[in-house]
C-alpha cells in the first residue's frame, strides 16, 4: 500500500488551527481532519446524559455503547454521534470545557485512537489536535506547533462567537482559554506539548494569509 503523507498540526485552543489547517489542506488537496471534534462529541454525549464530563466513573461506562464516526462529505468533515450529525451541536461554547474534561480520561483517548490512526493510514491528510505529532502520528512527515498569546486567542474566539450570534464575555473567554491550556497541558496522558521535531509557528502577530503561506513553505521544503 502506498504510504500516505501525514501532516500534524498541534497547539492550544484558539491558535487558529482549524482555519489554517483547512486552508492548507485545501491548497494541497489533502483531507483535513479535526480531532477536537471527536473529544467534543464524547463531551456532548456526557452533557446530554447529565454526567460530570471530568468524572471517569461516569464517562467510561458510556463508551461501550457510544458510536463516534467521521464522514467526509465533499471533502468536508462531519462528525456523527450514532447516526446523528452533531457537527454544529459540538460548537456550543459549553461543549468546549466538557471536551477538555473528557480528553483527560485515558479510556476516552484510547477509544478515539484507532479511528484517527486509520484515517491517516488511508489518506494524505492534515490532522489537527493536541497530541497528533507526539502520540497519534509520531511518524508524520511534517509537524507544526501552532500557538499565539492567550489574549490574541481570546480575541479571535470572541469575534468568531459574536459573529455566530452567541453572547459571550471577553474576560470569561480569556479565563476559559487559560483554564483549557492548563488542563490540556497538565493532564497525565498525552498532554499538549510541542513534539521535538515540530516547527513552532507563533501566530500572535501574523494574519491568516501569512500563517498559511508560512506552513505551505514548510511543507514544500520538507516534501521536496
Ligand atoms: O481543538 P478543540 O478546541 O475543538 O478541542 C476540544 C478539546 O479536545 C480540547 O480542549 C482538548 C481536546 N483534544 C485533545 O485532547 N486531543 C486532541 N487531539 C484534540 C482535542
Coordinates of C-alpha atoms and ligand atoms in Angstrom, one line a residue:
X1 CA 0.0 0.0 0.0
X2 CA 1.3 3.5 -0.9
X3 CA 2.5 5.4 2.2
X4 CA 0.3 8.4 2.8
X5 CA 1.5 11.9 3.6
X6 CA 0.5 13.0 7.1
X7 CA 0.9 16.5 8.4
X8 CA 0.3 17.0 12.2
X9 CA -0.8 20.4 13.5
X10 CA -1.0 20.8 17.2
X11 CA -1.4 23.7 19.5
X12 CA -3.6 25.3 22.2
X13 CA -7.2 26.2 21.9
X14 CA -7.9 29.2 19.7
X15 CA -4.5 29.4 17.9
X16 CA -6.3 29.3 14.6
X17 CA -5.5 25.6 13.9
X18 CA -8.8 24.7 12.2
X19 CA -9.0 27.8 9.9
X20 CA -5.3 27.4 9.0
X21 CA -5.4 23.7 8.6
X22 CA -8.5 23.7 6.4
X23 CA -6.8 26.2 4.1
X24 CA -3.5 24.4 3.9
X25 CA -5.2 21.1 3.3
X26 CA -7.3 22.6 0.5
X27 CA -4.2 24.0 -1.1
X28 CA -2.5 20.6 -1.0
X29 CA -5.6 18.6 -1.9
X30 CA -5.4 16.6 1.4
X31 CA -8.1 15.7 3.7
X32 CA -8.5 17.9 6.8
X33 CA -9.2 16.0 10.0
X34 CA -10.2 18.0 13.1
X35 CA -9.7 15.6 16.0
X36 CA -11.0 18.1 18.6
X37 CA -14.5 17.2 17.1
X38 CA -14.1 13.7 18.4
X39 CA -13.5 14.8 22.0
X40 CA -16.3 17.3 21.7
X41 CA -18.7 14.6 20.7
X42 CA -17.8 12.5 23.7
X43 CA -18.2 15.6 25.8
X44 CA -21.5 16.5 24.3
X45 CA -22.8 13.0 24.9
X46 CA -21.8 13.3 28.6
X47 CA -23.6 16.6 28.9
X48 CA -26.7 15.3 27.3
X49 CA -26.7 12.4 29.7
X50 CA -26.3 14.8 32.6
X51 CA -22.9 13.4 33.6
X52 CA -19.9 15.2 35.0
X53 CA -17.5 15.2 32.0
X54 CA -14.4 15.0 34.1
X55 CA -15.5 12.0 36.1
X56 CA -14.2 8.8 34.7
X57 CA -16.6 6.7 36.8
X58 CA -19.5 8.3 35.0
X59 CA -18.0 8.8 31.5
X60 CA -16.1 5.5 30.9
X61 CA -19.2 3.2 31.1
X62 CA -20.8 5.3 28.3
X63 CA -18.1 4.4 25.9
X64 CA -19.1 0.8 25.3
X65 CA -22.4 1.9 23.7
X66 CA -21.0 5.0 22.0
X67 CA -20.5 5.2 18.3
X68 CA -18.4 8.2 17.2
X69 CA -17.5 8.4 13.5
X70 CA -16.2 10.9 11.0
X71 CA -17.6 11.1 7.5
X72 CA -16.2 13.2 4.7
X73 CA -18.8 14.8 2.5
X74 CA -17.4 16.7 -0.5
X75 CA -14.1 16.7 1.4
X76 CA -15.7 18.4 4.5
X77 CA -15.6 16.5 7.8
X78 CA -18.8 15.8 9.6
X79 CA -18.9 14.1 12.9
X80 CA -21.6 11.6 14.0
X81 CA -22.8 10.5 17.3
X82 CA -24.5 7.3 16.4
X83 CA -26.5 8.3 13.3
X84 CA -26.9 12.0 14.3
X85 CA -24.7 14.6 12.6
X86 CA -23.5 16.7 15.6
X87 CA -21.1 18.9 13.7
X88 CA -22.9 22.0 14.7
X89 CA -24.1 21.0 18.2
X90 CA -20.5 20.4 19.3
X91 CA -19.5 24.0 18.6
X92 CA -21.6 25.4 21.5
X93 CA -19.3 27.1 24.0
X94 CA -20.2 24.8 26.9
X95 CA -19.1 21.8 24.9
X96 CA -15.5 23.1 24.9
X97 CA -14.9 22.6 28.6
X98 CA -16.7 19.3 28.5
X99 CA -14.4 18.2 25.7
X100 CA -11.3 19.3 27.6
X101 CA -12.5 17.4 30.7
X102 CA -13.3 14.1 28.9
X103 CA -10.0 14.3 27.0
X104 CA -8.0 13.8 30.2
X105 CA -9.6 10.4 30.7
X106 CA -7.2 7.7 29.3
X107 CA -10.1 5.4 28.2
X108 CA -11.6 8.2 26.1
X109 CA -8.2 8.8 24.4
X110 CA -7.8 5.0 23.7
X111 CA -11.4 4.9 22.4
X112 CA -10.6 7.5 19.8
X113 CA -7.1 6.4 18.9
X114 CA -7.7 3.8 16.2
X115 CA -10.2 6.0 14.4
X116 CA -7.6 8.7 14.0
X117 CA -4.8 6.3 13.0
X118 CA -6.9 4.6 10.4
X119 CA -7.8 7.8 8.6
X120 CA -4.2 8.8 8.5
X121 CA -3.1 5.4 7.2
X122 CA -5.6 5.6 4.3
X123 CA -5.5 9.3 3.3
X124 CA -3.0 12.0 2.6
X125 CA -4.2 14.2 5.4
X126 CA -3.6 17.2 7.6
X127 CA -4.7 16.3 11.1
X128 CA -5.1 18.9 13.9
X129 CA -5.3 18.4 17.6
X130 CA -3.1 18.4 20.8
X131 CA -1.2 15.1 20.6
X132 CA -1.1 14.4 16.9
X133 CA 2.7 14.9 16.4
X134 CA 3.5 13.4 19.8
X135 CA 1.2 10.4 20.2
X136 CA -1.3 9.7 17.3
X137 CA 1.1 10.2 14.3
X138 CA 4.6 10.3 15.7
X139 CA 5.9 9.4 12.2
X140 CA 4.1 12.2 10.5
X141 CA 6.4 13.6 7.8
X142 CA 5.6 17.2 8.9
X143 CA 4.8 18.5 12.3
X144 CA 3.7 22.1 13.1
X145 CA 3.1 23.5 16.6
X146 CA 0.8 26.5 16.1
X147 CA 0.5 28.9 19.0
X148 CA -0.4 32.5 19.9
X149 CA -0.7 34.5 23.1
X150 CA -3.8 33.8 25.3
X151 CA -5.1 37.3 24.7
X152 CA -4.8 37.0 20.9
X153 CA -6.6 33.7 21.1
X154 CA -9.4 35.0 23.3
X155 CA -9.8 38.0 21.0
X156 CA -10.2 35.8 17.9
X157 CA -12.6 33.5 19.7
X158 CA -14.7 36.5 20.9
X159 CA -15.0 37.7 17.3
X160 CA -15.8 34.2 16.0
X161 CA -18.6 33.5 18.5
X162 CA -20.0 37.0 18.3
X163 CA -20.3 36.7 14.6
X164 CA -22.2 33.5 15.0
X165 CA -24.6 35.4 17.3
X166 CA -23.5 33.8 20.6
X167 CA -23.5 36.1 23.5
X168 CA -20.1 35.9 25.3
X169 CA -17.9 37.9 27.5
X170 CA -14.2 38.5 26.6
X171 CA -12.9 38.2 30.1
X172 CA -14.8 34.9 30.5
X173 CA -13.3 33.6 27.3
X174 CA -9.8 34.5 28.3
X175 CA -10.3 32.8 31.6
X176 CA -11.6 29.7 29.8
X177 CA -8.7 29.6 27.4
X178 CA -6.2 29.8 30.2
X179 CA -8.1 27.1 32.1
X180 CA -8.2 24.9 29.0
X181 CA -4.5 25.5 28.3
X182 CA -3.8 24.4 31.9
X183 CA -6.0 21.3 31.7
X184 CA -4.7 20.3 28.2
X185 CA -1.0 20.7 29.1
X186 CA -1.0 19.3 32.6
X187 CA -3.1 16.1 32.1
X188 CA -1.2 12.9 32.8
X189 CA -1.8 11.3 29.5
X190 CA -0.9 12.8 26.1
X191 CA -0.6 16.4 27.3
X192 CA -0.4 19.3 24.9
X193 CA 3.2 19.8 24.1
X194 CA 5.4 20.6 21.1
X195 CA 7.0 17.5 19.6
X196 CA 10.8 17.6 19.5
X197 CA 10.7 17.6 15.7
X198 CA 7.8 20.1 15.2
X199 CA 8.3 23.5 13.7
X200 CA 7.0 26.3 16.0
X201 CA 4.7 28.9 14.3
X202 CA 3.6 31.7 16.6
X203 CA 0.6 33.5 15.1
X204 CA 0.2 36.3 17.6
X205 CA 1.4 38.9 15.1
X206 CA 0.6 37.1 11.9
X207 CA -2.5 37.3 9.7
X208 CA -4.2 34.3 8.3
X209 CA -2.6 34.6 4.9
X210 CA 0.8 34.8 6.4
X211 CA 0.3 31.8 8.5
X212 CA -1.0 29.7 5.6
X213 CA 1.9 30.8 3.4
X214 CA 4.4 30.0 6.2
X215 CA 3.1 26.5 6.6
X216 CA 2.9 25.8 2.9
X217 CA 6.5 26.9 2.6
X218 CA 7.5 24.4 5.4
X219 CA 5.5 21.6 3.7
X220 CA 7.1 22.3 0.3
X221 CA 10.6 22.3 1.7
X222 CA 10.0 19.0 3.7
X223 CA 8.4 17.2 0.8
X224 CA 10.9 18.4 -1.8
Ligands
LIG1 O1 -9.5 21.7 19.2 P1 -10.8 21.8 20.1 O2 -10.8 23.0 20.9 O3 -12.0 21.5 19.3 O4 -10.6 20.6 21.1 C1 -11.5 20.4 22.2 C2 -10.8 19.7 23.3 O5 -10.5 18.3 23.0 C3 -9.5 20.3 23.8 O6 -9.7 21.2 24.9 C4 -8.6 19.2 24.2 C5 -9.2 18.0 23.5 N1 -8.3 17.5 22.4 C6 -7.4 16.6 22.8 O7 -7.2 16.3 24.0 N2 -6.6 16.0 21.8 C7 -6.8 16.3 20.5 N3 -6.0 15.6 19.6 C8 -7.8 17.2 20.1 C9 -8.5 17.8 21.1

